[in-house]
Amino acid sequence: KAGVTQTPRYLIKTRGQQVTLSCSPISGHRSVSWYQQTPGQGLQFLFEYFSETQRNKGNFPGRFSGRQFSNSRSEMNVSTLELGDSALYLCASSLGTSGATDTQYFGPGTRLTVL
Amino acid sequence: AQKVTQAQTEISVVEKEDVTLDCVYETRDTTYYLFWYKQPPSGELVFLIRRNSFDEQNEISGRYSWNFQKSTSSFNFTITASQVVDSAVYFCALRRETGGFKTIFGAGTRLFVKA
């Protein structure tokens, strides 16, 4: 079974630009969660999508948004990039039907650098 | 408030030594889930174990073992006879039953295993 894939793996943008990151979950998984990892703040939950609907949301500004398609693939968008948005963005997929007991499988991440 | 504390920022051991990674958590919930993940240099988080709050049995999986003690709110992870391939960052995490995938991660412990 193929794992979680994220594209692109590396990205360099400048302040003020916007960026879209993509995540393809494991086949059969309907839940996709996004996390931001930075040296200062660690791993922080952004949001979770299940069956094309946002089911949970973390404490991030509205510049961070996402969506999920009917094939469960998900995209995350960050508008008006700031230097502090430089981070590793991790996507996790799970079945999404067992609540908090679901095991999440993570992708390799997208390393975003904002100059 | 929920919180996960991994007080050890970095640990360095010599191959074949045993090493214990500490995790202390805070939650007011009676039902919750605890996790350990491994993050190798490649970046993706690898799921190691999930434990629910009602199951205090210790678990052993090969060279890995986990000690869950509700009385001290701790969920420690021991690697026996460490190997160079164990070098990674290890994260302890907490998830509420009603919180979906809003997982709270500790800051992580970086383990160096020297040959």
CSV table of C-alpha atoms in Angstrom, one decimal:
chain,number,residue,atom,x,y,z
A,1,LYS,CA,0.0,0.0,0.0
A,2,ALA,CA,1.4,3.4,-1.0
A,3,GLY,CA,2.1,5.8,1.9
A,4,VAL,CA,1.1,9.4,2.3
A,5,THR,CA,2.6,11.6,-0.4
A,6,GLN,CA,3.2,15.3,-0.2
A,7,THR,CA,4.2,17.7,-2.9
A,8,PRO,CA,6.3,19.6,-3.3
A,9,ARG,CA,8.9,18.4,-0.9
A,10,TYR,CA,10.7,21.8,-0.8
A,11,LEU,CA,9.5,25.2,-1.6
A,12,ILE,CA,11.0,28.7,-1.4
A,13,LYS,CA,8.7,31.7,-1.5
A,14,THR,CA,9.0,35.4,-0.7
A,15,ARG,CA,7.0,37.4,1.8
A,16,GLY,CA,3.6,38.4,0.6
A,17,GLN,CA,3.3,35.5,-1.8
A,18,GLN,CA,0.8,32.6,-1.4
A,19,VAL,CA,1.5,28.9,-1.5
A,20,THR,CA,-0.5,25.7,-2.0
A,21,LEU,CA,0.7,22.4,-0.6
A,22,SER,CA,-0.8,19.1,-1.6
A,23,CYS,CA,-1.3,15.8,0.2
A,24,SER,CA,-2.5,12.5,-1.1
A,25,PRO,CA,-3.6,10.1,1.7
A,26,ILE,CA,-3.3,6.4,1.9
A,27,SER,CA,-5.9,4.7,-0.3
A,28,GLY,CA,-9.1,4.2,1.6
A,29,HIS,CA,-8.3,6.9,4.2
A,30,ARG,CA,-10.9,9.7,4.3
A,31,SER,CA,-9.3,11.9,7.0
A,32,VAL,CA,-6.4,14.3,6.3
A,33,SER,CA,-4.9,16.4,9.0
A,34,TRP,CA,-2.2,19.1,8.6
A,35,TYR,CA,0.4,20.1,11.1
A,36,GLN,CA,3.1,22.8,11.2
A,37,GLN,CA,6.4,22.0,12.7
A,38,THR,CA,8.9,24.8,13.6
A,39,PRO,CA,11.9,24.8,15.9
A,40,GLY,CA,10.3,27.4,18.2
A,41,GLN,CA,6.7,26.2,18.4
A,42,GLY,CA,7.2,22.5,17.7
A,43,LEU,CA,4.3,20.5,16.1
A,44,GLN,CA,1.0,22.3,16.0
A,45,PHE,CA,-2.3,21.1,14.6
A,46,LEU,CA,-3.7,23.2,11.7
A,47,PHE,CA,-6.9,21.5,10.7
A,48,GLU,CA,-8.5,18.2,9.8
A,49,TYR,CA,-10.7,17.3,6.8
A,50,PHE,CA,-13.0,14.4,6.5
A,51,SER,CA,-15.2,13.7,3.5
A,52,GLU,CA,-14.5,17.2,2.1
A,53,THR,CA,-15.5,19.0,5.3
A,54,GLN,CA,-13.3,20.7,7.8
A,55,ARG,CA,-13.9,18.7,11.0
A,56,ASN,CA,-11.4,20.3,13.4
A,57,LYS,CA,-9.4,23.5,13.4
A,58,GLY,CA,-6.3,24.6,15.3
A,59,ASN,CA,-5.4,28.2,16.4
A,60,PHE,CA,-4.0,29.6,13.2
A,61,PRO,CA,-4.9,32.8,11.5
A,62,GLY,CA,-7.3,32.8,8.5
A,63,ARG,CA,-4.4,33.1,6.1
A,64,PHE,CA,-4.1,29.3,6.6
A,65,SER,CA,-6.9,27.4,4.8
A,66,GLY,CA,-7.4,24.0,3.3
A,67,ARG,CA,-9.8,21.9,1.3
A,68,GLN,CA,-10.3,18.3,0.5
A,69,PHE,CA,-11.5,16.8,-2.7
A,70,SER,CA,-13.8,13.9,-3.4
A,71,ASN,CA,-10.9,11.5,-3.8
A,72,SER,CA,-9.7,12.6,-0.3
A,73,ARG,CA,-6.7,14.4,-1.6
A,74,SER,CA,-6.2,17.6,0.3
A,75,GLU,CA,-4.6,21.0,-0.3
A,76,MET,CA,-3.4,23.6,2.2
A,77,ASN,CA,-3.1,27.2,1.2
A,78,VAL,CA,-1.2,30.0,3.0
A,79,SER,CA,-1.8,33.5,1.7
A,80,THR,CA,0.3,36.6,2.3
A,81,LEU,CA,3.3,34.6,3.5
A,82,GLU,CA,5.3,35.8,6.5
A,83,LEU,CA,8.8,34.9,7.5
A,84,GLY,CA,7.4,33.0,10.5
A,85,ASP,CA,5.5,30.7,8.2
A,86,SER,CA,8.8,29.0,7.3
A,87,ALA,CA,8.3,25.5,8.6
A,88,LEU,CA,7.9,21.8,7.8
A,89,TYR,CA,4.2,21.1,7.0
A,90,LEU,CA,3.2,17.6,7.7
A,91,CYS,CA,0.1,15.9,6.4
A,92,ALA,CA,-1.4,12.9,8.2
A,93,SER,CA,-4.0,10.5,6.9
A,94,SER,CA,-6.3,8.1,8.7
A,95,LEU,CA,-9.5,6.2,8.2
A,96,GLY,CA,-11.3,8.9,10.0
A,97,THR,CA,-14.1,6.7,11.3
A,98,SER,CA,-12.8,5.7,14.8
A,99,GLY,CA,-12.5,9.1,16.4
A,100,ALA,CA,-9.5,9.8,18.5
A,101,THR,CA,-8.4,6.2,18.4
A,102,ASP,CA,-7.6,6.3,14.7
A,103,THR,CA,-4.0,5.9,13.9
A,104,GLN,CA,-2.5,8.7,11.8
A,105,TYR,CA,0.1,8.0,9.2
A,106,PHE,CA,2.3,10.9,8.3
A,107,GLY,CA,3.8,12.0,5.0
A,108,PRO,CA,7.4,13.2,4.6
A,109,GLY,CA,6.4,16.8,4.8
A,110,THR,CA,6.8,19.9,2.7
A,111,ARG,CA,9.7,22.2,3.8
A,112,LEU,CA,8.6,25.8,3.2
A,113,THR,CA,11.1,28.6,3.3
A,114,VAL,CA,9.9,32.2,3.2
A,115,LEU,CA,12.5,34.8,2.3
B,1,ALA,CA,-5.7,22.8,29.6
B,2,GLN,CA,-3.8,20.0,27.9
B,3,LYS,CA,-0.1,19.8,27.8
B,4,VAL,CA,2.7,17.3,27.1
B,5,THR,CA,6.1,17.8,28.6
B,6,GLN,CA,9.3,16.1,27.4
B,7,ALA,CA,11.9,17.6,29.6
B,8,GLN,CA,14.8,15.9,27.9
B,9,THR,CA,15.8,18.0,24.9
B,10,GLU,CA,18.6,15.8,23.7
B,11,ILE,CA,20.1,12.5,24.9
B,12,SER,CA,23.3,11.0,23.7
B,13,VAL,CA,24.1,7.3,24.4
B,14,VAL,CA,26.5,4.7,23.1
B,15,GLU,CA,25.2,1.8,21.1
B,16,LYS,CA,23.9,-1.1,23.2
B,17,GLU,CA,23.0,1.2,26.1
B,18,ASP,CA,19.5,1.3,27.4
B,19,VAL,CA,17.8,4.7,27.2
B,20,THR,CA,14.5,6.0,28.7
B,21,LEU,CA,12.6,9.0,27.2
B,22,ASP,CA,10.3,10.7,29.6
B,23,CYS,CA,6.9,12.1,28.9
B,24,VAL,CA,4.6,13.8,31.4
B,25,TYR,CA,1.1,14.9,30.4
B,26,GLU,CA,-1.7,17.1,31.8
B,27,THR,CA,-5.3,16.7,31.1
B,28,ARG,CA,-8.6,17.0,33.0
B,29,ASP,CA,-10.3,14.4,30.7
B,30,THR,CA,-10.9,10.9,32.0
B,31,THR,CA,-10.7,9.4,28.5
B,32,TYR,CA,-7.7,10.3,26.4
B,33,TYR,CA,-5.1,8.7,24.2
B,34,LEU,CA,-1.3,8.8,24.4
B,35,PHE,CA,1.0,8.3,21.5
B,36,TRP,CA,4.7,8.0,20.7
B,37,TYR,CA,6.1,8.9,17.3
B,38,LYS,CA,9.6,8.7,15.9
B,39,GLN,CA,10.8,11.3,13.4
B,40,PRO,CA,13.9,10.2,11.6
B,41,PRO,CA,16.0,12.7,9.5
B,42,SER,CA,13.7,12.0,6.5
B,43,GLY,CA,11.0,14.0,8.3
B,44,GLU,CA,7.9,11.9,8.4
B,45,LEU,CA,6.5,10.9,11.8
B,46,VAL,CA,6.4,7.2,12.3
B,47,PHE,CA,3.7,5.9,14.6
B,48,LEU,CA,5.1,3.7,17.5
B,49,ILE,CA,2.3,3.1,20.0
B,50,ARG,CA,-1.1,4.3,21.1
B,51,ARG,CA,-2.4,3.8,24.7
B,52,ASN,CA,-5.8,4.7,26.0
B,53,SER,CA,-6.3,6.1,29.5
B,54,PHE,CA,-8.0,3.0,30.7
B,55,ASP,CA,-5.2,0.6,29.8
B,56,GLU,CA,-2.3,0.9,32.2
B,57,GLN,CA,-0.6,-2.3,31.1
B,58,ASN,CA,3.0,-1.8,30.1
B,59,GLU,CA,3.8,-2.9,26.6
B,60,ILE,CA,6.9,-4.4,25.0
B,61,SER,CA,7.6,-4.6,21.3
B,62,GLY,CA,11.0,-6.0,20.6
B,63,ARG,CA,13.6,-3.6,22.0
B,64,TYR,CA,10.9,-1.0,22.7
B,65,SER,CA,8.9,-0.8,25.9
B,66,TRP,CA,6.4,1.7,27.4
B,67,ASN,CA,5.5,2.4,31.0
B,68,PHE,CA,2.2,4.2,31.5
B,69,GLN,CA,1.4,5.4,35.0
B,70,LYS,CA,-1.7,7.4,35.5
B,71,SER,CA,-0.8,8.2,39.1
B,72,THR,CA,2.2,10.3,37.9
B,73,SER,CA,0.7,11.2,34.5
B,74,SER,CA,3.7,9.7,32.8
B,75,PHE,CA,4.1,7.6,29.7
B,76,ASN,CA,7.8,6.8,29.4
B,77,PHE,CA,9.5,5.0,26.5
B,78,THR,CA,12.5,2.8,26.9
B,79,ILE,CA,14.8,1.5,24.2
B,80,THR,CA,16.8,-1.5,25.2
B,81,ALA,CA,20.2,-2.1,23.6
B,82,SER,CA,20.0,1.0,21.5
B,83,GLN,CA,21.2,1.0,17.9
B,84,VAL,CA,22.5,3.7,15.6
B,85,VAL,CA,19.3,3.4,13.6
B,86,ASP,CA,17.4,4.6,16.7
B,87,SER,CA,18.8,8.0,16.3
B,88,ALA,CA,15.8,10.3,15.7
B,89,VAL,CA,13.5,12.8,17.4
B,90,TYR,CA,10.9,11.1,19.5
B,91,PHE,CA,7.5,12.8,20.2
B,92,CYS,CA,5.0,12.0,22.9
B,93,ALA,CA,1.5,13.2,22.1
B,94,LEU,CA,-1.9,13.4,23.7
B,95,ARG,CA,-5.3,13.3,22.1
B,96,ARG,CA,-8.7,13.9,23.7
B,97,GLU,CA,-11.6,11.5,23.0
B,98,THR,CA,-13.7,14.4,21.8
B,99,GLY,CA,-11.0,16.4,20.2
B,100,GLY,CA,-10.8,14.5,16.9
B,101,PHE,CA,-7.3,14.7,15.6
B,102,LYS,CA,-6.4,17.9,17.5
B,103,THR,CA,-3.3,16.1,18.9
B,104,ILE,CA,-1.1,17.9,21.4
B,105,PHE,CA,2.6,17.1,20.9
B,106,GLY,CA,5.5,17.4,23.3
B,107,ALA,CA,8.5,19.3,22.2
B,108,GLY,CA,10.3,16.1,21.3
B,109,THR,CA,13.5,14.5,22.5
B,110,ARG,CA,16.4,14.2,20.1
B,111,LEU,CA,18.2,10.9,20.6
B,112,PHE,CA,21.8,10.4,19.4
B,113,VAL,CA,23.1,6.8,19.4
B,114,LYS,CA,26.8,6.7,18.8
B,115,ALA,CA,28.5,3.6,17.4
